[in-house]
XYZ file of C-alpha atoms in Angstrom:
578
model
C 0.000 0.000 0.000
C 3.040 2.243 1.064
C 4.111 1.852 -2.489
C 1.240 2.509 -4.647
C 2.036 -0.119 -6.916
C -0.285 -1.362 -9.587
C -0.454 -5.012 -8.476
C -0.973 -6.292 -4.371
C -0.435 -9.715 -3.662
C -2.039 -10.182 -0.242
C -1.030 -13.638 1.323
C -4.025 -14.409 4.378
C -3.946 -10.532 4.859
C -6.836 -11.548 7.612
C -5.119 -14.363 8.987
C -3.916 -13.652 12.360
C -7.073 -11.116 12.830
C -10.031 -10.812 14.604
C -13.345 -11.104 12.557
C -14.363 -7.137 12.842
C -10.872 -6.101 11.482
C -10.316 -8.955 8.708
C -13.542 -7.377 7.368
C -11.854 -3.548 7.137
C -8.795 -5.044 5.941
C -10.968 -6.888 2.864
C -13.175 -4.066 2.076
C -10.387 -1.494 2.018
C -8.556 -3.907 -0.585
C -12.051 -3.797 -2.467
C -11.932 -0.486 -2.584
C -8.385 -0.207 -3.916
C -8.949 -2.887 -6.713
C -10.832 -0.325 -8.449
C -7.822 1.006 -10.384
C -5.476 -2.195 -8.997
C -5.046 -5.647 -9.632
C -5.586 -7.130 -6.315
C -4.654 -11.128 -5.619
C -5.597 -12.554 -2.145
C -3.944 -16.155 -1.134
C -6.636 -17.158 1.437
C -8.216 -20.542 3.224
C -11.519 -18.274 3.990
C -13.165 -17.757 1.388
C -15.942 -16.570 2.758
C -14.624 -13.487 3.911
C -13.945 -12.723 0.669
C -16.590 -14.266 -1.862
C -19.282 -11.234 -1.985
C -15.899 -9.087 -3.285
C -14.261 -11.368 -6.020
C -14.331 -11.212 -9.246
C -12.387 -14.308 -10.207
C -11.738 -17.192 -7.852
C -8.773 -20.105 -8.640
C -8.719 -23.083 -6.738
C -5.092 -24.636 -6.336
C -4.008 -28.361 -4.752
C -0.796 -29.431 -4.365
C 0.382 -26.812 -6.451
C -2.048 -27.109 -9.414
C -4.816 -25.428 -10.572
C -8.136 -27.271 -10.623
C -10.565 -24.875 -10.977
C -10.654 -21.270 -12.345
C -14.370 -19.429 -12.472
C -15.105 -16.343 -13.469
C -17.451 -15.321 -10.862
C -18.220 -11.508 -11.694
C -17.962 -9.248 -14.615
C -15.802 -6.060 -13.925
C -17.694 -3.080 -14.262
C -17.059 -0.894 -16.553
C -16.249 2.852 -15.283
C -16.074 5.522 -17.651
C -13.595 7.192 -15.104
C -9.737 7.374 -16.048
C -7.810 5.607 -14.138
C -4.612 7.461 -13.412
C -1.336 5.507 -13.224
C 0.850 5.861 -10.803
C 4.374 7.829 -11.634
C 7.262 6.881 -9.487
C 9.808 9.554 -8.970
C 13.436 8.853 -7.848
C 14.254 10.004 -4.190
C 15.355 13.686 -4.199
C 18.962 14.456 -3.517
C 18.205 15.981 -0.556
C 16.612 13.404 1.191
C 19.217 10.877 0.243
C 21.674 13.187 2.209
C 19.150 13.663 5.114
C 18.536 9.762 5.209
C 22.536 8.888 4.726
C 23.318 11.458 7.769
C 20.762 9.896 9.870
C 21.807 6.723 9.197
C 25.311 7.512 10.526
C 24.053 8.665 14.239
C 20.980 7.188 14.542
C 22.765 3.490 15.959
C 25.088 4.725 18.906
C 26.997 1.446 18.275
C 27.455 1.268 14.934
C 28.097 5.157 14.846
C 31.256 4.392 17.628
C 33.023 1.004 16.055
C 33.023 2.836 12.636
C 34.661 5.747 14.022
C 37.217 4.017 15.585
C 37.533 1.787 12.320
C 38.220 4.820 10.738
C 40.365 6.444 13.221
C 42.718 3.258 12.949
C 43.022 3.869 9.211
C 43.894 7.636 9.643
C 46.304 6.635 11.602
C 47.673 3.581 10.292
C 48.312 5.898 7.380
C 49.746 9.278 8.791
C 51.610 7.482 11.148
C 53.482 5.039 8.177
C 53.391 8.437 6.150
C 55.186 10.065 8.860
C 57.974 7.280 9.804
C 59.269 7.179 6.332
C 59.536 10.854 6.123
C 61.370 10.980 9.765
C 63.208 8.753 8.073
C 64.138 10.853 4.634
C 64.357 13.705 6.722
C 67.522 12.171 8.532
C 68.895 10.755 5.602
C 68.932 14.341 3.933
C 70.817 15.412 6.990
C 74.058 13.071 6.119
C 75.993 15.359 3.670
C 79.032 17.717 2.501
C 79.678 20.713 0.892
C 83.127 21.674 -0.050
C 82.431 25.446 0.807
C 80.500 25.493 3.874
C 80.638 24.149 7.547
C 78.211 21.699 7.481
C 77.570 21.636 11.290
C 73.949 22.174 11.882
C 73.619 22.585 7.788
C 69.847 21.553 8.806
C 68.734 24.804 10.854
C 71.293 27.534 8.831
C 70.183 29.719 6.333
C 72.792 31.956 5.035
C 71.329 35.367 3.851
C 72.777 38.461 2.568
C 70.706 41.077 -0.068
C 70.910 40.623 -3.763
C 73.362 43.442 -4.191
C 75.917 42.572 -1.385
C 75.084 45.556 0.253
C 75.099 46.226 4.285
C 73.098 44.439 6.372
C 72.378 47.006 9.351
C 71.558 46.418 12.748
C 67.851 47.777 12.579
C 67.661 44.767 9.581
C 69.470 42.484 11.809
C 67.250 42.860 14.737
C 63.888 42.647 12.530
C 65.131 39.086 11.202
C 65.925 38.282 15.106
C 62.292 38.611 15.458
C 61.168 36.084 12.713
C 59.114 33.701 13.949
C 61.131 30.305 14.377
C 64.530 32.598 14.502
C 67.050 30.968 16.985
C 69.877 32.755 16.776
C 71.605 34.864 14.005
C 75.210 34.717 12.918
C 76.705 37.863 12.130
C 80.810 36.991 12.137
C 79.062 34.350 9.198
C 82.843 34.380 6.995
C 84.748 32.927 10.023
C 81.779 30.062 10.812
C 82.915 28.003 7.582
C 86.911 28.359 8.124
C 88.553 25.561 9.065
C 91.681 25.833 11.100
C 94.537 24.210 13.400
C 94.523 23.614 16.809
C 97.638 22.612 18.269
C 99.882 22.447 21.306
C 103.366 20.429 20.899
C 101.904 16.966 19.774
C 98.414 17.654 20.129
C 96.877 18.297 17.282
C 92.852 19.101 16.329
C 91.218 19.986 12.695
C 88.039 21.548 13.037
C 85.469 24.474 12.706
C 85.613 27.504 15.542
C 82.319 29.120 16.336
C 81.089 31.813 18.413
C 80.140 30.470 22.223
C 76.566 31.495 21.419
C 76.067 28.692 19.399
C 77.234 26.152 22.000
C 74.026 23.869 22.695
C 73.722 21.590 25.754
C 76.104 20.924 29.168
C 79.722 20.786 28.784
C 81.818 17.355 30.248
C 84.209 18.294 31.591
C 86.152 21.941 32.957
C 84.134 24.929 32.909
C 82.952 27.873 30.972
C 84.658 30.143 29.635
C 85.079 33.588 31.676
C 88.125 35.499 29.899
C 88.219 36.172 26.438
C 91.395 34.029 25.673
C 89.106 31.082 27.166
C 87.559 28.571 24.691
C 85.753 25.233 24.820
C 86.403 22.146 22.711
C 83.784 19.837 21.670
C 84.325 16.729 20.119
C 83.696 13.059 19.263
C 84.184 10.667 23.259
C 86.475 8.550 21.295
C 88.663 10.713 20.017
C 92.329 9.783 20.929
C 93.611 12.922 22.085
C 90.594 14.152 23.878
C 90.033 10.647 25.219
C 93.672 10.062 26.857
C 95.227 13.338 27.235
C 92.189 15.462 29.201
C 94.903 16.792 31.832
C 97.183 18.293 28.530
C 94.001 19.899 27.543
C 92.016 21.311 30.128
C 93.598 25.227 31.122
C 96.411 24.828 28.924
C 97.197 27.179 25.782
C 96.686 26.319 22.046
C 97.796 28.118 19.182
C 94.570 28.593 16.379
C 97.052 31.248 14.158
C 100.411 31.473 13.461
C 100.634 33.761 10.045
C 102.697 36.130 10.021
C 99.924 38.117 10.832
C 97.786 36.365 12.577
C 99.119 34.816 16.135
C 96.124 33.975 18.229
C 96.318 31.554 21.674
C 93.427 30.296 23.356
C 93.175 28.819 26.629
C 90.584 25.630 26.486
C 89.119 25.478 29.869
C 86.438 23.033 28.918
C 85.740 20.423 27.063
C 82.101 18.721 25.211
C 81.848 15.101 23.565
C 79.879 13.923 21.505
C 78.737 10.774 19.243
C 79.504 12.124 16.112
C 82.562 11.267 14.269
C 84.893 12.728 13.713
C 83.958 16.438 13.627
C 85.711 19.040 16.074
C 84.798 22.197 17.179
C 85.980 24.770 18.855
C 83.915 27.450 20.877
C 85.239 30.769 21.215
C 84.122 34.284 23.020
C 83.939 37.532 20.699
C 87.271 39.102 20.986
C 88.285 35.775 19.306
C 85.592 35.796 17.186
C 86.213 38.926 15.742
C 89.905 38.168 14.813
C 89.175 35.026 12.987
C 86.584 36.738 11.754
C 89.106 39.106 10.414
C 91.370 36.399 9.142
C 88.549 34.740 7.476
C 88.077 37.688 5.478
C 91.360 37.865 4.404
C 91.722 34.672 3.746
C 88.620 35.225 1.016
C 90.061 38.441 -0.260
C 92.609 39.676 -2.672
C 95.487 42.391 -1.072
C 97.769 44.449 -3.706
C 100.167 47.041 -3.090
C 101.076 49.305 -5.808
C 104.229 51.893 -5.943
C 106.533 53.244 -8.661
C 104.043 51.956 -11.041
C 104.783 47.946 -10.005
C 102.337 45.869 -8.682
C 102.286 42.960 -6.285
C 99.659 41.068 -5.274
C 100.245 38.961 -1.963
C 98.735 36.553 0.185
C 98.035 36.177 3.664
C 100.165 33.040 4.629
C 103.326 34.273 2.498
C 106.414 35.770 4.194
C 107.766 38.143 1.609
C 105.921 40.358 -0.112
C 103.411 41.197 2.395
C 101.511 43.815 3.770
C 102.327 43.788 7.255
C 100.863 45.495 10.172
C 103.073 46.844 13.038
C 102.282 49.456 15.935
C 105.697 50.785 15.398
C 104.728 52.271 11.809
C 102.820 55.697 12.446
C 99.309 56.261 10.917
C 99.418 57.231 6.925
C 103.051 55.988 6.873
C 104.462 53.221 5.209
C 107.919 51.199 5.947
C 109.443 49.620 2.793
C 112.435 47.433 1.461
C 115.368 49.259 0.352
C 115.986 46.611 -1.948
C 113.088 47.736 -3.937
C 113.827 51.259 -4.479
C 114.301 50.132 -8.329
C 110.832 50.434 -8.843
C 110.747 54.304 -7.693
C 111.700 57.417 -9.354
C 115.310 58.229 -9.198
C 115.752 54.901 -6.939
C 114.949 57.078 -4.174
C 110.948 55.619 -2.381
C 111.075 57.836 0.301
C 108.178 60.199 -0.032
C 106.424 58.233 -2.296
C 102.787 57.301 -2.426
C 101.864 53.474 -1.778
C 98.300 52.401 -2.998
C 97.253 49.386 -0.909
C 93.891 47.665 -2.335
C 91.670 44.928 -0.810
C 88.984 43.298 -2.799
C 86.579 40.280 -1.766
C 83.026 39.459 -3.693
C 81.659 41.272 -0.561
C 83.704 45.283 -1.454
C 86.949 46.664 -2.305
C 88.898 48.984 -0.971
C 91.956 51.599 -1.279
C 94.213 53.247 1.089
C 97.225 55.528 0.426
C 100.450 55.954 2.123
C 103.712 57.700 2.427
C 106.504 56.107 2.368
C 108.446 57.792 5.401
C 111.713 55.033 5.534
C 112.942 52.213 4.325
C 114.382 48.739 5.884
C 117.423 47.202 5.275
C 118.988 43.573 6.537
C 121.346 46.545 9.309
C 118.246 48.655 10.765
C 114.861 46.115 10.331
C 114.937 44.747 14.107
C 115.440 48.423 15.884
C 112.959 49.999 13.497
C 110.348 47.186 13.190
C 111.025 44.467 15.433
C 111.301 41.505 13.132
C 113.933 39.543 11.334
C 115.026 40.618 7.569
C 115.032 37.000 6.620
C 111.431 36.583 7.285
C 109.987 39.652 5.715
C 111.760 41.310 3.267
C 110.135 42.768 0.351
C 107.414 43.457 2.000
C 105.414 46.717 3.053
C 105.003 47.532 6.640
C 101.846 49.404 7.744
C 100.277 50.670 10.732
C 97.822 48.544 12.573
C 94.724 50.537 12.227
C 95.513 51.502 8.737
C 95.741 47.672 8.256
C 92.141 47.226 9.999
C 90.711 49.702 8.074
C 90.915 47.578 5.262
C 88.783 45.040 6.698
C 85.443 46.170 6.933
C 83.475 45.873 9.897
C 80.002 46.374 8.233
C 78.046 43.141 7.523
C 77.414 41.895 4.263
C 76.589 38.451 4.962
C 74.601 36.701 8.148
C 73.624 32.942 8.989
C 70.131 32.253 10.683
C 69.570 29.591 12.488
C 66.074 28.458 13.024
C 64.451 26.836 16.110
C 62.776 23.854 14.351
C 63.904 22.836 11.193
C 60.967 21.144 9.492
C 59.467 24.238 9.396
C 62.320 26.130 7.820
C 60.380 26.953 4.857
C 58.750 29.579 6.701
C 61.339 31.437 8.100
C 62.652 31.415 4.158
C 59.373 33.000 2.975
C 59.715 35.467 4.930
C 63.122 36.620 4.577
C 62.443 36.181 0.623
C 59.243 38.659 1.354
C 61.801 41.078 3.400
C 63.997 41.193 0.118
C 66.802 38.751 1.004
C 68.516 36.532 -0.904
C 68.757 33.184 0.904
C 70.469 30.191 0.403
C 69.548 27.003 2.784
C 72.450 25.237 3.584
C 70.770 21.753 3.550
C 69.748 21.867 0.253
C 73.474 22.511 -0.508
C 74.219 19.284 0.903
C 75.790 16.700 -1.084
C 74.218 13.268 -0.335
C 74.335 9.459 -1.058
C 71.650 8.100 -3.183
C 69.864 6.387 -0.094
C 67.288 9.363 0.357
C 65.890 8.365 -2.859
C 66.081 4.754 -2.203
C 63.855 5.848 0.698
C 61.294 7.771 -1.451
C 61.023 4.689 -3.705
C 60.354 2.401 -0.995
C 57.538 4.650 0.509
C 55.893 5.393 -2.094
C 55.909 0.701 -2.341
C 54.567 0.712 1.108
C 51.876 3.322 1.444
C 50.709 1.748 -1.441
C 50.540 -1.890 -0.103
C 49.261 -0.615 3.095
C 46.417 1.103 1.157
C 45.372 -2.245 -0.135
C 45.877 -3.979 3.213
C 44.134 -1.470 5.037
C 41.349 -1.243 2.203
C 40.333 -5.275 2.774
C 40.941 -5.286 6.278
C 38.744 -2.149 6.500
C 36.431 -4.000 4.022
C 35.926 -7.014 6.152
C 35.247 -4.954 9.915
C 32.925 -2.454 7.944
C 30.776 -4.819 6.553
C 30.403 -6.955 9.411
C 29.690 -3.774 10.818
C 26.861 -3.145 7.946
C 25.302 -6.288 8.148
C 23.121 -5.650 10.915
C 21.714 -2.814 8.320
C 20.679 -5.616 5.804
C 16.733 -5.611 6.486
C 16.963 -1.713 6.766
C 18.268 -1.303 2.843
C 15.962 -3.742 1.674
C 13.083 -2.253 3.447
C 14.071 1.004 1.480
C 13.772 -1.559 -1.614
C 11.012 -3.142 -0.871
C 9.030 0.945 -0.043
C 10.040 1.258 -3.904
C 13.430 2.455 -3.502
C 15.696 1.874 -6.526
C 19.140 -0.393 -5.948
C 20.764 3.015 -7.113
C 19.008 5.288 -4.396
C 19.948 2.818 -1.676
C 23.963 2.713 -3.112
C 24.287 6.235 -2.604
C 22.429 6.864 0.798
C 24.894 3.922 1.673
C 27.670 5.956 0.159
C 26.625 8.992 2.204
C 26.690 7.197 5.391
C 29.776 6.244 4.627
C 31.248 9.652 3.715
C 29.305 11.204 6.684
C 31.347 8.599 8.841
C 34.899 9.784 7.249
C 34.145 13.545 7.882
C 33.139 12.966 11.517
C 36.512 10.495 12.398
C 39.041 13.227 9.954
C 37.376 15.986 11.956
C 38.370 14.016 15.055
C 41.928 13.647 14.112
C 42.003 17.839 13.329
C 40.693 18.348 16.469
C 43.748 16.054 18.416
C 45.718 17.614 15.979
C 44.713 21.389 16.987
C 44.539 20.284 21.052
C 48.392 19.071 20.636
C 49.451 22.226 18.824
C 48.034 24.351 21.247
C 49.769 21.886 24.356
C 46.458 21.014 25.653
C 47.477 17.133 24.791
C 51.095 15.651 25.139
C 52.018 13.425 22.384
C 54.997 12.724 21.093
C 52.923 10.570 18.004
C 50.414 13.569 17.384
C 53.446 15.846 17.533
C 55.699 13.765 14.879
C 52.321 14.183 12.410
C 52.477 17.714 12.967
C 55.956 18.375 12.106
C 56.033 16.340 8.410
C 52.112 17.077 7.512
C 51.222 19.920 5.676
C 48.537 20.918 3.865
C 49.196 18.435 1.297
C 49.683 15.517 3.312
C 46.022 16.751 5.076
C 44.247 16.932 1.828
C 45.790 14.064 0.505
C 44.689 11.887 3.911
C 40.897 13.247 3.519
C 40.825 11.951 -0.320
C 42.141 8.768 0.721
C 40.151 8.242 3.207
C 36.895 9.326 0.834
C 38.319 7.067 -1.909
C 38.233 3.592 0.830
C 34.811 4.961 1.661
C 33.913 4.720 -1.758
C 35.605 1.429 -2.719
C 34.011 0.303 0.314
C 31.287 0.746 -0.274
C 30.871 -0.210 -4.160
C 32.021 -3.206 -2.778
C 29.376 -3.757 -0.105
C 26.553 -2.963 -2.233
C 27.481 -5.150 -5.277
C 27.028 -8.261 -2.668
C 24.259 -6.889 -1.149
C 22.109 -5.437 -3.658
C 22.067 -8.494 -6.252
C 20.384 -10.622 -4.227
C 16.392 -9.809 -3.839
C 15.232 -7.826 -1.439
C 12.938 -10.534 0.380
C 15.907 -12.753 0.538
C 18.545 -10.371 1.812
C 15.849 -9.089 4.462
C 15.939 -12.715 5.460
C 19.415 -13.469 6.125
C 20.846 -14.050 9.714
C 22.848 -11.113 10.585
């Protein structure tokens, strides 16, 4: 009746009632056969026989009588057929939501199916890029200090120009911003560190960046004072601790550079073989100094010959020395060819200094020159070791070396979200460069990516059947309810998508779940190292690309479940044991 179909097949409609109401029942189907066919399988036929038009015995399964016991009367009304319109979007979705709430039970075990899939899937998703993420980390560069290569950005503007202290201080204030790195030319110069037979290779950096508790000794409180850090099996730092700790070791010895520092500490570590060397400012700003030099290009010029030197020769050098007066300039008497009239005194000495970063000039008098008889009372030194070169005075010599920065390292807090910090520095106007992608690696960070990509997609498939198998367990107590909706004239198409939505409504509610944890651990309302991991290597991406997996199983899912369900009749799958 709920139907409206053209055809009712009542089987003993009045058999399990009373005499009163098996009379309404017959005369309302009476009334409906007007524009129906209406077939009643009865054993009382005399509740019926004043109403039939046609009555067919059967026995045993056969027919043995069939009498026409009425004419139908003929009714000059139309009789309308019924139109059957498909169920209206709307209501699927209203029916498909329902469906998902309306069993407590049902509604709980298929969130927590689902839950275990999201899961399953971020947390495989996130392993494998923990471990890329540490495979990217193992790497060299032949320019750079590759210590901490992972959190250092190395930033300078497109121009080389200054980087002032107002600039400095607004990249300080970058969000994720540890620390920033202005003596940056010193941090990727290697250097000696030696006393009589003990001998150490390694990077020096500013104390600043010294993370964690030192072993053994203390920290430093002088400026000569510096602390060591190195790998626990080291020989030297292993066996000879007592020829370490408070004793001098020379880092310089040019002959222009002569710096001691006095290691009063020392850090190990588990990383082989890499040593470091912490140092305090005053330090820092000398090797700083050196490093610059070291990167630069010094010519002198006078009586139109030119010489271009280099920091670690020991003739033909420009020298500093606090016994040459400011402006003045000592030279070799040797080399008074190359002046007018072999006479230098007087002359002008053009001293240049270039580096990718600036160049610059200075100009001096020559006021005397040295010879092998008068070199140690006016300068100090031995002819041997420096002759034919230019002696100049110590600030004129600093002058050269600019103190303005053109180059800075920033080192962020949390390096899986570097990109950030970049962005913004990029928006600022800098010109960055991220030291980890300057890395030079082995091909096992691919190897990685390959066998991922293998994985997720075997768990996928794994996940998909075992997800499969608890979902429609799940759904078979919801057997009789579909084919009711099929049986009330709803098509097999209808009931596939309100099964669809339920499903769908069910992967919204559990992904909206996993936000939420998501959102209560970023905020430190839950503490979980798990939840935490997924919030370090998931983006946006790796969010969208969860929800459409997770819609795509819905939908397999349920293709799957409806193809066994639905090709059955309904009758017989509204029969089957759940």
């Amino acid at each position: 009746l709920a139907k409206d179909t053209p055809i009712i097949i009542a089987d003993e409609p009045t058999g399990n009632l009373d005499s009163k109401n098996a009379i309404s029942i017959i005369k309302l189907l009476h009334k409906i056969s007007k524009d129906k066919l209406v077939i009643i399988v009865t054993h009382n036929y005399e509740q019926v026989e004043e109403y039939v038009t046609r009555c067919i015995t059967m026995n045993d399964g056969k027919v043995i009588k069939d009498n026409i016991i009425k004419n139908i009367e003929n009714t000059s009304e139309e009789v309308s057929v019924s139109k059957y319109l498909d169920t209206k979007l709307i209501s699927m979705i209203r029916l498909g939501i329902r469906n998902t709430f309306n069993i407590k039970t049902k509604f709980i075990l298929l969130l927590f199916v689902y839950l275990f899939v999201i899961f399953s899937l971020s947390g495989a998703y996130t392993t494998f890029k923990n471990s890329e993420y540490e495979a990217s980390n193992v790497g060299y560069n032949m320019y750079f200090n590759t210590k901490n290569a992972n959190k250092r950005i190395i930033v300078k503007h497109n121009d080389n120009s200054i980087i002032n202290l107002e600039e400095i201080e607004s990249i300080k204030n970058i969000n994720n911003v540890d620390k920033v790195l202005t003596q940056d030319t010193f941090y990727d110069t290697s250097i000696d560190i030696t006393k009589g037979d003990i001998f150490f290779y390694g990077n020096v950096m500013n104390t600043d960046m010294l993370e964690g508790k030192i072993d053994k000794g203390s920290m430093p409180i002088n400026d000569n004072e510096a602390i060591i850090e190195g790998y626990k099996n080291d020989y030297y730092l292993s066996l000879e601790e007592d020829n370490i700790l408070n004793n001098e070791f020379s880092l310089l010895d040019t002959s222009i550079n002569k710096i001691n520092v006095k290691i009063v500490g020392i850090k190990y570590t588990d990383t082989c073989c890499d040593t470091t060397l912490y140092v305090g400012n005053s330090i820092s700003d000398k090797l700083n100094k050196f490093a610059y030099l070291e990167k630069s290009n010094l010519t002198y010029t006078y009586g139109g010959v030119s010489t271009k030197t280099n920091i670690y020769d020991t003739f033909s050098n420009v020298i500093p020395s606090d016994k040459v007066k400011k402006g003045e300039a000592y030279a070799s008497s040797e080399v008074v060819n190359n002046c007018k009239g072999y006479d230098c005194k007087n002359s002008i000495v053009n001293v240049h200094l270039d580096n990718m970063y600036y160049s610059k000039d200075i100009d001096l008098t020559i006021t005397n020159l040295y010879t092998k008889k008068n070199i140690e009372k006016l300068l100090g030194v031995k002819y041997e070791d420096y002759n034919g070169s230019i002696f100049i005075n110590s600030e004129d010599y600093d002058s050269l070396l600019s103190n303005q920065v053109n180059q800075i390292s920033v080192f962020v807090d949390n390096d899986k979200l570097v990109s950030e910090v970049i962005t913004e520095l990029k928006d600022k106007g800098y010109d960055t460069f991220y030291l980890k992608d300057g890395l030079e690696v082995e091909g096992i960070s691919n190897i990685i990516k390959i066998v991922k990509l293998v994985v997720m997609v075997i768990l996928f498939i794994i996940l998909f059947f075992i997800t499969y198998f608890v979902i429609k367990l799940i759904l078979k107590s919801r057997n009789q309810y579909y084919s009711i909706l099929r049986m009330l004239g709803s098509s097999k198409s209808v009931s596939k998508k309100i099964l669809k939505i339920e499903l769908y409504s069910i992967t919204v509610v559990s992904y909206l779940v996993f936000i939420l944890l998501i959102v209560l651990v970023n905020n430190g309302v839950i503490d979980s190292n798990t939840l935490k991991n997924l919030i370090t290597f998931m983006g946006i991406k790796e969010y969208t690309l969860l929800f459409i997996t997770l819609i795509l199983m819905s939908y397999l899912t349920s293709v799957r479940y409806a193809r066994r369900v639905f090709k059955k009749s309904a009758i017989t799958t509204f029969n089957e044991e759940v």
